[in-house]
Short mmCIF file of C-alpha atoms in Angstrom, two decimals:
data_model
loop_
_atom_site.label_atom_id
_atom_site.label_comp_id
_atom_site.label_asym_id
_atom_site.label_seq_id
_atom_site.Cartn_x
_atom_site.Cartn_y
_atom_site.Cartn_z
CA MET P 1 92.48 128.64 86.70
CA PRO P 2 95.92 127.00 86.47
CA ASN P 3 96.04 123.21 86.35
CA TYR P 4 98.38 123.02 89.33
CA SER P 5 97.64 119.33 90.01
CA ALA P 6 98.77 118.18 86.54
CA VAL P 7 100.96 115.05 86.64
CA ARG P 8 103.64 114.13 84.13
CA ALA P 9 103.20 110.94 82.12
CA GLU P 10 106.56 109.59 83.30
CA TYR P 11 105.39 109.92 86.90
CA THR P 12 102.20 107.97 86.22
CA GLU P 13 104.14 105.21 84.48
CA ALA P 14 106.70 104.83 87.28
CA LEU P 15 104.28 105.10 90.23
CA PRO P 16 103.14 101.42 90.34
CA GLY P 17 106.75 100.24 90.56
CA TRP P 18 107.49 102.64 93.42
CA GLN P 19 104.40 101.50 95.29
CA LEU P 20 105.33 97.85 94.79
CA VAL P 21 108.78 98.32 96.32
CA LYS P 22 107.53 100.38 99.26
CA ARG P 23 104.81 97.87 100.06
CA CYS P 24 107.31 95.03 99.97
CA VAL P 25 109.67 96.97 102.23
CA ALA P 26 106.80 97.63 104.66
CA GLY P 27 106.30 93.89 105.07
CA PRO P 28 103.62 91.17 104.96
CA ARG P 29 100.88 93.14 106.67
CA GLU P 30 101.08 95.90 104.06
CA VAL P 31 101.28 93.51 101.09
CA ARG P 32 98.20 91.58 102.23
CA LYS P 33 96.12 94.76 102.09
CA TYR P 34 96.14 94.57 98.29
CA ASN P 35 94.54 91.81 96.22
CA GLU P 36 96.53 92.63 93.08
CA TYR P 37 99.65 90.73 94.18
CA LEU P 38 97.98 87.36 94.86
CA PRO P 39 95.73 86.04 92.08
CA MET P 40 92.32 84.72 93.10
CA PRO P 41 91.88 80.99 92.32
CA ASP P 42 88.54 81.59 90.58
CA PRO P 43 88.53 85.27 89.53
CA LEU P 44 85.07 85.09 87.91
CA ASN P 45 83.45 83.67 91.03
CA ARG P 46 82.44 86.58 93.28
CA SER P 47 80.47 84.52 95.75
CA GLU P 48 80.98 84.98 99.48
CA GLU P 49 82.32 81.44 99.73
CA ASN P 50 85.01 82.07 97.11
CA LEU P 51 85.98 85.43 98.63
CA ALA P 52 86.26 83.82 102.08
CA ARG P 53 88.48 81.12 100.58
CA TYR P 54 90.67 83.83 99.04
CA GLU P 55 91.09 85.55 102.41
CA GLN P 56 92.18 82.25 103.93
CA LEU P 57 94.57 81.78 101.01
CA LYS P 58 96.19 85.16 101.76
CA LYS P 59 96.53 84.34 105.44
CA ARG P 60 98.28 81.04 104.73
CA ALA P 61 100.62 82.52 102.12
CA MET P 62 104.03 83.48 103.49
CA PHE P 63 105.56 86.76 102.35
CA LEU P 64 109.26 86.53 103.08
CA ASN P 65 110.39 90.14 103.24
CA VAL P 66 113.66 89.78 101.33
CA THR P 67 113.23 93.25 99.82
CA GLY P 68 113.03 94.95 103.19
CA ARG P 69 115.91 92.96 104.65
CA THR P 70 118.11 93.70 101.64
CA ARG P 71 117.29 97.40 101.93
CA THR P 72 118.23 97.36 105.60
CA GLY P 73 121.53 95.66 104.78
CA LEU P 74 122.39 98.17 102.05
CA MET P 75 121.52 101.10 104.33
CA GLY P 76 123.71 99.60 107.02
CA ALA P 77 126.61 99.36 104.57
CA VAL P 78 126.40 103.09 103.76
CA PHE P 79 125.95 104.30 107.33
CA ARG P 80 128.33 101.87 108.98
CA LYS P 81 130.63 104.89 109.15
CA THR P 82 129.65 108.48 109.72
CA ALA P 83 129.69 110.85 106.78
CA GLU P 84 132.56 113.25 106.24
CA VAL P 85 131.07 116.64 107.13
CA GLU P 86 132.52 120.12 107.43
CA LEU P 87 130.19 123.12 107.47
CA PRO P 88 131.22 126.79 107.46
CA PRO P 89 129.95 129.19 110.15
CA GLY P 90 126.42 130.38 109.48
CA ILE P 91 124.97 127.01 108.48
CA ASP P 92 126.56 124.76 111.11
CA TYR P 93 123.14 124.57 112.82
CA LEU P 94 122.02 122.29 109.96
CA LEU P 95 124.13 119.49 111.37
CA GLU P 96 121.64 118.97 114.23
CA ASN P 97 118.50 120.64 112.84
CA VAL P 98 118.45 120.43 109.08
CA SER P 99 114.72 120.76 108.38
CA GLY P 100 113.48 122.84 111.30
CA ASP P 101 111.83 119.90 113.07
CA GLY P 102 114.87 118.69 115.00
CA ALA P 103 116.00 116.08 112.46
CA SER P 104 119.75 115.85 111.97
CA LEU P 105 121.59 116.02 108.68
CA GLU P 106 122.47 112.32 109.00
CA GLN P 107 118.79 111.40 109.47
CA LEU P 108 117.89 113.41 106.37
CA CYS P 109 120.50 111.47 104.40
CA LYS P 110 119.18 108.15 105.68
CA GLU P 111 115.70 109.04 104.42
CA ALA P 112 117.11 110.14 101.07
CA THR P 113 119.29 107.04 100.62
CA GLY P 114 116.40 104.73 101.49
CA GLU P 115 114.13 106.55 99.05
CA CYS P 116 116.75 106.29 96.32
CA LEU P 117 116.95 102.53 96.88
CA ASP P 118 113.14 102.25 96.76
CA THR P 119 112.39 104.52 93.81
CA GLY P 120 115.71 105.71 92.39
CA ARG P 121 114.60 109.30 92.85
CA GLY P 122 114.02 112.16 95.31
CA GLY P 123 114.91 115.77 95.95
CA PHE P 124 115.92 118.46 98.43
CA LEU P 125 114.23 121.84 98.67
CA VAL P 126 116.04 124.69 100.39
CA ASP P 127 113.31 126.77 101.98
CA TYR P 128 113.80 130.36 103.06
CA PRO P 129 111.80 132.35 105.60
CA LYS P 130 109.94 135.39 104.39
CA ILE P 131 111.78 138.53 105.47
CA ASP P 132 110.71 142.07 104.75
CA ILE P 133 113.51 144.62 104.62
CA PRO P 134 112.49 147.92 106.27
CA GLU P 135 112.44 151.03 104.15
CA GLY P 136 115.76 152.82 104.05
CA GLN P 137 117.78 149.63 104.56
CA THR P 138 119.61 147.76 101.82
CA SER P 139 120.17 144.65 103.91
CA LEU P 140 119.18 143.10 107.22
CA THR P 141 121.24 143.28 110.37
CA ALA P 142 122.36 140.25 112.33
CA ALA P 143 119.75 140.99 115.01
CA GLN P 144 116.98 141.14 112.42
CA THR P 145 117.93 137.75 111.01
CA ALA P 146 118.76 136.05 114.31
CA ASN P 147 115.72 133.76 114.19
CA SER P 148 115.52 133.47 110.39
CA ARG P 149 117.18 130.35 109.08
CA ALA P 150 117.23 128.44 105.83
CA TYR P 151 116.24 124.76 106.08
CA ILE P 152 116.54 121.75 103.80
CA HIS P 153 113.43 119.62 103.24
CA PHE P 154 113.39 116.13 101.73
CA TYR P 155 110.73 115.17 99.17
CA PRO P 156 110.19 111.53 98.11
CA ALA P 157 109.59 110.55 94.51
CA GLU P 158 105.82 110.26 94.98
CA SER P 159 105.63 113.93 96.03
CA ILE P 160 107.40 115.27 92.90
CA VAL P 161 104.47 115.14 90.47
CA ASN P 162 105.56 117.59 87.77
CA TRP P 163 108.75 119.24 86.51
CA ARG P 164 110.24 120.92 83.47
CA GLU P 165 113.71 121.72 82.20
CA ASP P 166 114.42 124.40 79.58
CA VAL P 167 117.57 125.43 77.77
CA ILE P 168 118.49 128.98 78.80
CA ASP P 169 121.62 130.59 77.30
CA GLY P 170 122.75 127.19 76.09
CA VAL P 171 122.40 125.56 79.53
CA LYS P 172 119.64 123.20 80.61
CA ARG P 173 118.04 124.66 83.72
CA LEU P 174 115.21 123.63 85.98
CA THR P 175 112.26 125.97 85.39
CA LEU P 176 109.37 124.18 87.12
CA VAL P 177 108.92 121.75 90.00
CA VAL P 178 105.51 120.91 91.49
CA LEU P 179 105.48 119.23 94.90
CA HIS P 180 102.41 117.47 96.28
CA GLU P 181 102.08 117.93 100.04
CA LYS P 182 99.62 116.50 102.57
CA LEU P 183 98.36 118.74 105.36
CA ASN P 184 96.53 117.60 108.50
CA GLU P 185 94.12 120.28 109.67
CA PRO P 186 92.83 119.71 113.22
CA SER P 187 89.16 119.77 114.10
CA GLU P 188 87.66 122.27 116.52
CA ASP P 189 88.22 119.99 119.51
CA GLY P 190 91.78 119.24 118.34
CA PHE P 191 91.41 115.45 118.54
CA GLU P 192 90.63 114.71 114.89
CA PHE P 193 92.41 115.65 111.68
CA VAL P 194 91.27 116.22 108.13
CA GLU P 195 93.83 115.50 105.40
CA LYS P 196 94.03 118.10 102.64
CA ASP P 197 96.10 118.31 99.46
CA GLN P 198 98.46 121.17 98.78
CA TYR P 199 100.66 121.79 95.75
CA ARG P 200 103.82 123.85 95.96
CA ALA P 201 104.96 125.17 92.57
CA LEU P 202 108.60 126.26 92.26
CA MET P 203 109.02 128.37 89.12
CA LEU P 204 111.73 130.30 87.35
CA LEU P 205 109.97 133.28 85.72
CA ASP P 206 112.10 135.72 83.72
CA GLY P 207 115.18 134.55 85.59
CA GLN P 208 113.53 135.05 88.99
CA TYR P 209 112.71 132.29 91.49
CA VAL P 210 109.02 132.40 92.43
CA GLN P 211 107.10 130.06 94.70
CA ARG P 212 103.32 129.57 94.65
CA VAL P 213 101.20 127.41 96.93
CA TYR P 214 97.89 126.04 95.62
CA SER P 215 95.13 124.32 97.57
CA GLU P 216 91.36 123.91 97.60
CA ASP P 217 91.12 127.06 99.67
CA SER P 218 93.52 129.01 97.45
CA GLN P 219 93.16 127.80 93.88
CA GLU P 220 94.74 130.93 92.42
CA GLY P 221 97.85 130.38 94.50
CA GLU P 222 99.66 132.34 97.18
CA GLU P 223 102.83 133.78 95.66
CA SER P 224 106.10 134.60 97.38
CA ILE P 225 109.51 135.65 96.07
CA PRO P 226 112.28 134.34 98.36
CA LYS P 227 115.24 136.65 98.96
CA ASP P 228 118.53 136.39 100.79
CA LYS P 229 119.49 138.52 103.80
CA SER P 230 120.76 141.29 101.52
CA GLY P 231 117.41 141.47 99.74
CA ALA P 232 118.69 139.90 96.51
CA GLU P 233 116.43 137.54 94.58
CA PHE P 234 117.50 134.05 93.52
CA ASP P 235 118.23 133.31 89.86
CA HIS P 236 117.62 129.55 90.12
CA ILE P 237 115.24 127.10 91.77
CA PRO P 238 116.87 125.82 94.99
CA PHE P 239 115.63 122.27 94.43
CA HIS P 240 118.10 119.48 93.81
CA PHE P 241 117.19 116.06 92.40
CA PHE P 242 119.11 112.90 93.22
CA GLY P 243 118.79 109.53 91.51
CA SER P 244 120.18 106.04 91.29
CA GLN P 245 122.03 106.84 88.05
CA ASN P 246 122.46 110.61 87.90
CA ASN P 247 121.04 113.78 89.42
CA ASP P 248 119.07 115.22 86.53
CA ALA P 249 115.28 115.59 86.53
CA SER P 250 114.61 112.38 84.59
CA ILE P 251 113.33 109.28 86.39
CA ASP P 252 115.93 106.58 87.04
CA LYS P 253 115.18 102.90 87.49
CA ALA P 254 114.38 101.86 91.06
CA PRO P 255 117.28 99.62 92.25
CA LEU P 256 115.02 97.35 94.36
CA GLU P 257 112.19 96.99 91.85
CA ASP P 258 113.54 93.80 90.24
CA LEU P 259 113.99 92.21 93.64
CA ALA P 260 110.47 93.25 94.67
CA GLU P 261 109.01 91.68 91.52
CA VAL P 262 110.63 88.33 92.32
CA ASN P 263 109.63 88.71 95.95
CA ILE P 264 105.97 89.00 94.90
CA LEU P 265 106.28 85.98 92.59
CA HIS P 266 107.70 84.03 95.53
CA TYR P 267 104.70 85.19 97.55
CA GLY P 268 102.37 83.76 94.88
CA ASN P 269 104.27 80.48 94.75
CA SER P 270 104.09 80.24 98.51
CA ALA P 271 100.31 80.70 98.41
CA THR P 272 99.97 77.87 95.90
CA VAL P 273 102.22 75.51 97.83
CA GLU P 274 100.63 76.32 101.19
CA GLU P 275 97.12 75.90 99.76
CA SER P 276 97.92 72.53 98.22
CA GLY P 277 99.72 71.48 101.39
CA PHE P 278 96.76 72.50 103.52
CA ILE P 279 94.31 70.54 101.35
CA SER P 280 96.38 67.40 100.76
CA SER P 281 97.56 67.14 104.37
CA GLN P 282 93.99 66.88 105.70
CA PRO P 283 92.89 63.26 106.51
CA THR P 284 90.30 62.18 103.92
CA LEU P 285 87.98 59.19 104.47
CA PHE P 286 86.95 56.94 101.58
CA ILE P 287 84.26 54.26 102.06
CA THR P 288 82.56 51.60 99.96
CA THR P 289 79.12 50.20 100.96
CA ASP P 290 76.01 48.60 99.48
CA ILE P 291 73.69 50.89 101.48
CA GLN P 292 71.47 53.08 99.35
CA PRO P 293 72.10 56.85 99.63
CA ASP P 294 68.77 57.63 101.35
CA GLU P 295 69.23 54.79 103.83
CA PHE P 296 72.85 55.92 104.48
CA VAL P 297 71.57 59.40 105.42
CA LYS P 298 69.09 57.89 107.88
CA LEU P 299 71.79 55.77 109.50
CA ASN P 300 74.28 58.69 109.59
CA PRO P 301 72.17 61.86 109.99
CA ASN P 302 75.17 63.98 111.05
CA GLY P 303 77.58 62.59 108.51
CA MET P 304 80.46 60.29 109.29
CA HIS P 305 82.67 61.49 112.13
CA ILE P 306 86.33 60.57 112.15
CA GLY P 307 87.40 59.18 115.52
CA SER P 308 87.13 56.15 117.80
CA ARG P 309 84.18 57.24 119.97
CA ARG P 310 81.49 55.93 117.61
CA GLY P 311 81.04 53.32 114.94
CA HIS P 312 79.50 53.42 111.47
CA ASN P 313 77.16 51.07 109.65
CA LEU P 314 78.57 50.19 106.23
CA GLY P 315 75.93 47.60 105.35
CA LYS P 316 76.36 43.90 104.61
CA SER P 317 79.63 44.56 102.82
CA GLY P 318 81.85 47.60 102.88
CA SER P 319 85.30 48.97 103.68
CA ALA P 320 86.93 52.27 104.64
CA ILE P 321 90.40 53.68 104.15
CA MET P 322 92.09 56.88 105.29
CA LEU P 323 94.39 58.81 102.94
CA GLN P 324 96.76 61.57 104.08
CA ALA P 325 99.92 63.10 102.70
CA THR P 326 103.12 62.28 104.61
CA GLU P 327 103.49 65.26 106.91
CA THR P 328 107.26 65.18 107.43
CA GLN P 329 108.04 64.83 103.75
CA LEU P 330 105.67 67.65 102.81
CA ALA P 331 107.14 69.99 105.43
CA ARG P 332 110.69 69.30 104.22
CA GLU P 333 109.74 69.99 100.61
CA LEU P 334 108.09 73.28 101.60
CA MET P 335 111.20 74.37 103.51
CA LYS P 336 113.57 73.42 100.70
CA ASP P 337 111.46 75.29 98.17
CA LYS P 338 111.50 78.48 100.23
CA GLU P 339 115.24 78.26 100.87
CA GLN P 340 115.96 77.83 97.15
CA GLN P 341 113.73 80.78 96.35
CA MET P 342 115.64 82.94 98.81
CA LEU P 343 118.95 81.95 97.24
CA MET P 344 117.67 82.56 93.72
CA ILE P 345 116.65 86.15 94.43
CA GLY P 346 119.99 86.95 96.01
CA ALA P 347 118.95 86.94 99.64
CA ARG P 348 121.75 87.13 102.15
CA ILE P 349 119.62 85.55 104.85
CA VAL P 350 120.29 81.88 104.02
CA GLN P 351 123.46 81.08 102.13
CA GLN P 352 124.88 77.78 101.00
CA SER P 353 128.63 77.71 101.28
CA ASN P 354 131.11 74.93 100.58
CA GLY P 355 133.72 76.59 102.72
CA ALA P 356 135.06 79.88 103.98
CA GLU P 357 135.01 82.71 101.47
CA THR P 358 137.79 85.22 101.19
CA ALA P 359 137.04 88.90 101.50
CA GLU P 360 137.86 89.35 97.81
CA ALA P 361 135.36 86.65 96.85
CA VAL P 362 132.66 88.44 98.82
CA ARG P 363 133.49 91.73 97.11
CA ILE P 364 133.29 90.12 93.67
CA ARG P 365 130.00 88.39 94.48
CA TYR P 366 128.41 91.67 95.57
CA SER P 367 130.16 93.92 93.05
CA SER P 368 126.99 94.86 91.16
CA ASP P 369 125.19 95.82 94.37
CA ASN P 370 128.18 97.85 95.50
CA SER P 371 128.45 99.76 92.24
CA VAL P 372 124.79 100.80 92.44
CA LEU P 373 125.05 101.58 96.13
CA GLY P 374 128.21 103.60 95.59
CA THR P 375 126.48 105.63 92.87
CA ILE P 376 123.51 106.30 95.14
CA ALA P 377 125.75 107.40 98.03
CA GLY P 378 127.67 109.72 95.69
CA ASN P 379 124.53 111.21 94.13
CA VAL P 380 122.86 111.87 97.48
CA SER P 381 126.10 113.44 98.76
CA GLU P 382 126.31 115.75 95.76
CA ALA P 383 122.66 116.82 96.11
CA VAL P 384 123.15 117.55 99.82
CA ARG P 385 126.26 119.59 99.06
CA LEU P 386 124.40 121.72 96.49
CA ALA P 387 121.58 122.24 98.99
CA LEU P 388 124.13 123.40 101.56
CA PHE P 389 125.40 125.93 99.02
CA ASP P 390 121.89 127.36 98.62
CA ALA P 391 121.49 127.57 102.39
CA GLN P 392 124.71 129.59 102.50
CA ARG P 393 123.41 131.97 99.85
CA PHE P 394 120.61 132.94 102.19
CA MET P 395 122.47 132.84 105.50
CA ASN P 396 125.90 134.16 104.47
CA GLY P 397 125.30 135.80 101.12
CA GLU P 398 128.14 133.87 99.52
CA VAL P 399 129.24 130.25 99.11
CA ASP P 400 132.35 128.75 100.68
CA GLU P 401 132.88 125.76 98.39
CA GLU P 402 136.22 124.72 99.87
CA GLY P 403 134.92 124.95 103.44
CA THR P 404 131.80 122.90 102.67
CA VAL P 405 132.51 119.19 102.77
CA PHE P 406 129.90 116.44 102.75
CA TRP P 407 130.43 112.87 101.59
CA LEU P 408 128.63 109.70 102.60
CA ASN P 409 130.65 106.60 103.34
CA GLN P 410 131.45 104.42 100.32
CA GLU P 411 133.65 101.88 102.08
CA PHE P 412 131.09 99.11 102.39
CA PHE P 413 133.60 96.45 103.49
CA ASP P 414 136.35 96.53 106.09
CA GLN P 415 139.79 96.81 104.55
CA VAL P 416 141.77 93.83 105.76
CA MET P 417 145.32 94.80 106.81
CA ASP P 418 147.63 92.07 108.03
CA ALA P 419 150.92 92.52 109.87
CA GLN P 420 152.90 92.75 106.61
CA ALA P 421 150.64 95.49 105.28
CA ILE P 422 150.92 97.42 108.55
CA LEU P 423 154.73 97.16 108.39
CA ALA P 424 154.65 98.45 104.81
CA GLN P 425 152.63 101.48 105.93
CA VAL P 426 155.10 102.19 108.73
CA GLN P 427 157.99 102.00 106.26
CA LEU P 428 156.27 104.49 103.96
CA TRP P 429 155.98 106.86 106.92
CA GLN P 430 159.63 106.31 107.92
CA GLN P 431 160.77 107.05 104.39
CA GLY P 432 158.80 110.30 104.37
CA ILE P 433 156.47 109.20 101.55
CA ILE P 434 153.35 109.62 103.69
CA ALA P 435 152.71 111.72 106.79
CA LYS P 436 151.93 110.37 110.25
CA ALA P 437 148.33 111.56 109.80
CA ASP P 438 148.05 109.47 106.62
CA LEU P 439 149.38 106.42 108.45
CA ARG P 440 146.84 106.80 111.19
CA THR P 441 144.02 107.37 108.71
CA ASN P 442 144.88 104.14 106.91
CA LEU P 443 145.01 102.27 110.20
CA ARG P 444 141.59 103.64 111.15
CA GLN P 445 140.09 102.50 107.86
CA ALA P 446 141.54 99.05 108.40
CA GLY P 447 140.10 98.86 111.91
CA VAL P 448 143.52 98.73 113.60
CA ILE P 449 142.75 102.04 115.32
CA GLU P 450 139.23 102.81 116.49
CA SER P 451 137.51 105.12 114.03
CA ASP P 452 136.44 107.64 116.68
CA ARG P 453 139.98 108.13 118.06
CA THR P 454 141.47 111.38 116.79
CA ASP P 455 145.15 112.19 116.46
CA ASP P 456 144.88 114.40 119.57
CA ASP P 457 143.47 111.46 121.56
CA ILE P 458 146.33 109.23 120.46
CA ASP P 459 148.99 111.87 121.21
CA ALA P 460 147.47 112.51 124.63
CA ASP P 461 147.58 108.80 125.47
CA ARG P 462 151.18 108.57 124.25
CA GLU P 463 152.24 111.42 126.54
CA ALA P 464 150.67 109.61 129.48
CA ASP P 465 152.61 106.43 128.68
CA ALA P 466 156.12 105.68 129.94
CA PRO P 467 158.86 107.22 127.77
CA VAL P 468 160.10 105.15 124.86
CA LEU P 469 163.89 104.61 124.95
CA ALA P 470 164.35 104.38 121.19
CA SER P 471 163.88 107.64 119.30
CA GLU P 472 161.27 107.92 116.60
CA PRO P 473 162.35 107.45 113.00
CA GLY P 474 163.34 110.68 111.35
CA SER P 475 163.90 112.56 114.63
CA ASN P 476 166.86 114.94 115.20
CA ASP P 477 168.38 112.61 117.82
CA GLN P 478 168.48 109.75 115.36
CA GLN P 479 169.94 111.96 112.66
CA GLY P 480 172.58 113.16 115.09
CA SER P 481 173.63 109.64 115.97
CA VAL P 482 173.95 108.81 112.29
CA ASP P 483 176.20 111.88 111.76
CA ASP P 484 178.36 110.86 114.74
CA GLU P 485 178.89 107.41 113.28
CA GLN P 486 179.95 108.95 109.99
#
């Protein structure tokens, strides 16, 4: 029986880091489910009292979700503008329904970009419906393929458990990908579900793409050979990796892992500070008396209560003092400590600034983040584009590379354009160096023109306006007046 659930060593080594980031992104409630991130004060003491104290320690500890907030900010920077998309006929349905479940292409890219930030890895599988060509036909008609569509499915890093690349004819090619899937099978009444494991093996056997699905019910695997609408088999695996560094099958470093590590350390420091603050801020009574211990118990059978409703017998001579940490000073120190921790790990939530920063200063300060984010946006865009090519191979039989455009936004900051810069752009247009469309594109990127206003919208509004007396630069009327003067 094939060992279809085998896992690569690189996957096992990287998995704890992926889980750490995803738990941090999920927030405090998810992090507190695991005892590995907050050390127990007395790890050898397994008594109920010590375990109860540990649970209280976790409740008091504050997990400031800097990792999740940073991820949200980076995602917002990429998707602050819509992606540049142009799809040829035949696969234009993918724009609104890319995976067959109603998810749009933009939503698929958001999932992929977020996964790449979390783990530095992921992939797209182009899945084809099974179509049987009737005898006597060499290809399927449009009516026979009307409801048969290729879809693109996203797989996170944790689902890609095994893979292999081999050199074929001097080229490194993907020859195996194993995807771990979770299936929810309903009970007889339909109100309960049983989770089952399924493994989808994508293989390249003798130059032919073969797919096998393994499960507990089918351990030998159910095999299928995907074909395009003409009945031709595929000579490659239609699975495309994307990563934080490049798009090969190797595992890249998770961009948010370093931040998550510091976030967890801050969580541990917070637990220590909150625990010490909780203990030292409690009023503690100290007494001195000449009463013997047994006599003291008789006089105070319920212990000594703190308050003014009853008195206490301290014997012929005795005194009592109350010690308590200064509450306001302790609270200030706790707040300062947390703010400094946020600044140290690069949080953009609380920032100390001596004055207004220029846009260039902000770009320089975040240059490392931008370079990583730009690489991720480019890698995801390239993987999506290759997946769109494979969808075309099934739907259209051929690939229109020039007519297939997909590129995620990489302009993470608004381009500031002052009046002088706008005048310079107009002069370039007047001199014929750039076209009017280029001028308007630059003005859109700078925010001078709204990004959703097309050239047709602008021209339509201009026609509705009152006529301009002066002719446009470069027009025939202007040229004629210049000739008359000469």
